[in-house]
Amino acid sequence: MYSYYNDNTILYINGEYRKAAESTTDLYGQSLHYGYAVFEGIRAYKTASGEVKIFKAKEHYDRLRRSCELIHIPFKWTNEELIEATYKVLELNNMQEAYIRPLVFCPPNMTLKAASEAHILICAWEWGAYLGEKLLKIMTSSFERPNPKAFKIESKSAGLYVNSILASQEAKDKGYDEGLLLDQAGYVAEGPGANVFFEKDGKVFTPPLGSILPGITRATVIELCHELNIPLEEKLFTIDELKTADAAWFCGTAAEVVGLDSLDGQPFGKPWAQSLGKVLQQAYKAKVLEKEFERAEQLA
Ligand code: PMP
């Protein structure tokens, strides 16, 4: 099993920096029993200047706050204090490139009433590209994304991730790298831990918000399309339409931008190296590392 901490690892909990190995949680917590907790996934990079920077820290902590508000978990922290604590966790652990996991969780309560107080934990570990570097073979999942009318789907809530685990494990059990989930109406929604894009005839498409997590990487890729004059459209599409794509990719903080090889065994039309996906993958990497990016060079 991957070791996320050792005897020296420091985490942040409710205003204090403590050893991970000596920190505990209450076994009667409402979060543990009902999945009633909210979390984030953030990355820090050693940028071109040599400085360690947390990518889109404000956007992630804004989403953490909104995720809590949507499911009525009290949130009493400011972005400033959380961002400061996050840099401190990196510094205390001597980390430069790290995956950061803030978690807001609730104290003991076995009722189904909303929490009246909450705790915050921020921990970090070194993590390579979550889905690897190679192109992924994905399958249409038999699991749908949770119904937006049954849940606050835009809240990055712990309990929602059982759906992601089911879809991801199903894909692995069937020999694929990852699953792709549909929404209630049968349109493509997202991966278990990443948003999806495709390219067709020089244009880029991604599902609109509604049945998906509003990914911060998704927003960054959209921003990059605008910066690079790549036509982009948010629209609903089916698996059949996706199968006609020239290229497709997943994107998320942990996975970054990762190309897809095939869907249900059917390869995408173009070699990845010649796709707009590859251009956006390199532009994303340049952005997080605060490096200059020249599209012309990439296509040469
Ligand atoms: N969808 C789901 C279900 C996710 O878990 C994630 C990862 N947080 C994403 C999309 C991508 O979001 P982000 O780019 O903000 O990491």
PDB file of C-alpha atoms and ligand atoms in Angstrom, residues 41 60 63 145 156 161 164 190-195 213-218 251-253, ligand 1:
ATOM      1  CA  GLY A  41      -7.320  18.136  -4.228  1.00  0.00           C
ATOM      2  CA  HIS A  60      -9.678  25.499  -4.642  1.00  0.00           C
ATOM      3  CA  ARG A  63     -14.708  25.611  -3.999  1.00  0.00           C
ATOM      4  CA  ARG A 145     -23.131  10.061 -12.156  1.00  0.00           C
ATOM      5  CA  LYS A 156     -16.926  17.932  -3.736  1.00  0.00           C
ATOM      6  CA  TYR A 161     -16.893   9.303  -4.153  1.00  0.00           C
ATOM      7  CA  SER A 164     -16.351   7.142  -8.358  1.00  0.00           C
ATOM      8  CA  GLU A 190     -17.115  12.872 -16.629  1.00  0.00           C
ATOM      9  CA  GLY A 191     -14.588  10.373 -15.347  1.00  0.00           C
ATOM     10  CA  PRO A 192     -14.567   9.182 -11.712  1.00  0.00           C
ATOM     11  CA  GLY A 193     -12.001  11.853 -10.803  1.00  0.00           C
ATOM     12  CA  ALA A 194     -11.569  13.985 -13.909  1.00  0.00           C
ATOM     13  CA  ASN A 195     -13.494  16.006 -16.502  1.00  0.00           C
ATOM     14  CA  LEU A 213     -17.924  18.560 -10.778  1.00  0.00           C
ATOM     15  CA  PRO A 214     -16.931  22.075 -11.892  1.00  0.00           C
ATOM     16  CA  GLY A 215     -13.285  21.166 -12.331  1.00  0.00           C
ATOM     17  CA  ILE A 216     -10.627  23.798 -11.814  1.00  0.00           C
ATOM     18  CA  THR A 217      -8.456  22.073 -14.427  1.00  0.00           C
ATOM     19  CA  ARG A 218     -11.473  22.092 -16.771  1.00  0.00           C
ATOM     20  CA  CYS A 251      -8.257  16.552 -16.965  1.00  0.00           C
ATOM     21  CA  GLY A 252      -8.081  17.078 -13.239  1.00  0.00           C
ATOM     22  CA  THR A 253      -5.702  18.372 -10.597  1.00  0.00           C
TER      23      THR A 253
HETATM   24  N1  PMP B   1     -14.604  15.389 -11.650  1.00  0.00           N
HETATM   25  C1  PMP B   1     -14.477  14.679 -10.525  1.00  0.00           C
HETATM   26  C2  PMP B   1     -15.557  13.717 -10.157  1.00  0.00           C
HETATM   27  C3  PMP B   1     -13.351  14.843  -9.702  1.00  0.00           C
HETATM   28  O1  PMP B   1     -13.206  14.137  -8.584  1.00  0.00           O
HETATM   29  C4  PMP B   1     -12.337  15.748 -10.097  1.00  0.00           C
HETATM   30  C5  PMP B   1     -11.114  15.922  -9.260  1.00  0.00           C
HETATM   31  N2  PMP B   1     -11.296  16.882  -8.266  1.00  0.00           N
HETATM   32  C6  PMP B   1     -12.526  16.479 -11.286  1.00  0.00           C
HETATM   33  C7  PMP B   1     -13.668  16.273 -12.041  1.00  0.00           C
HETATM   34  C8  PMP B   1     -11.519  17.485 -11.730  1.00  0.00           C
HETATM   35  O2  PMP B   1     -11.538  18.591 -10.865  1.00  0.00           O
HETATM   36  P1  PMP B   1     -10.270  19.512 -10.652  1.00  0.00           P
HETATM   37  O3  PMP B   1      -9.773  19.859 -12.002  1.00  0.00           O
HETATM   38  O4  PMP B   1     -10.786  20.684  -9.911  1.00  0.00           O
HETATM   39  O5  PMP B   1      -9.278  18.722  -9.894  1.00  0.00           O
END
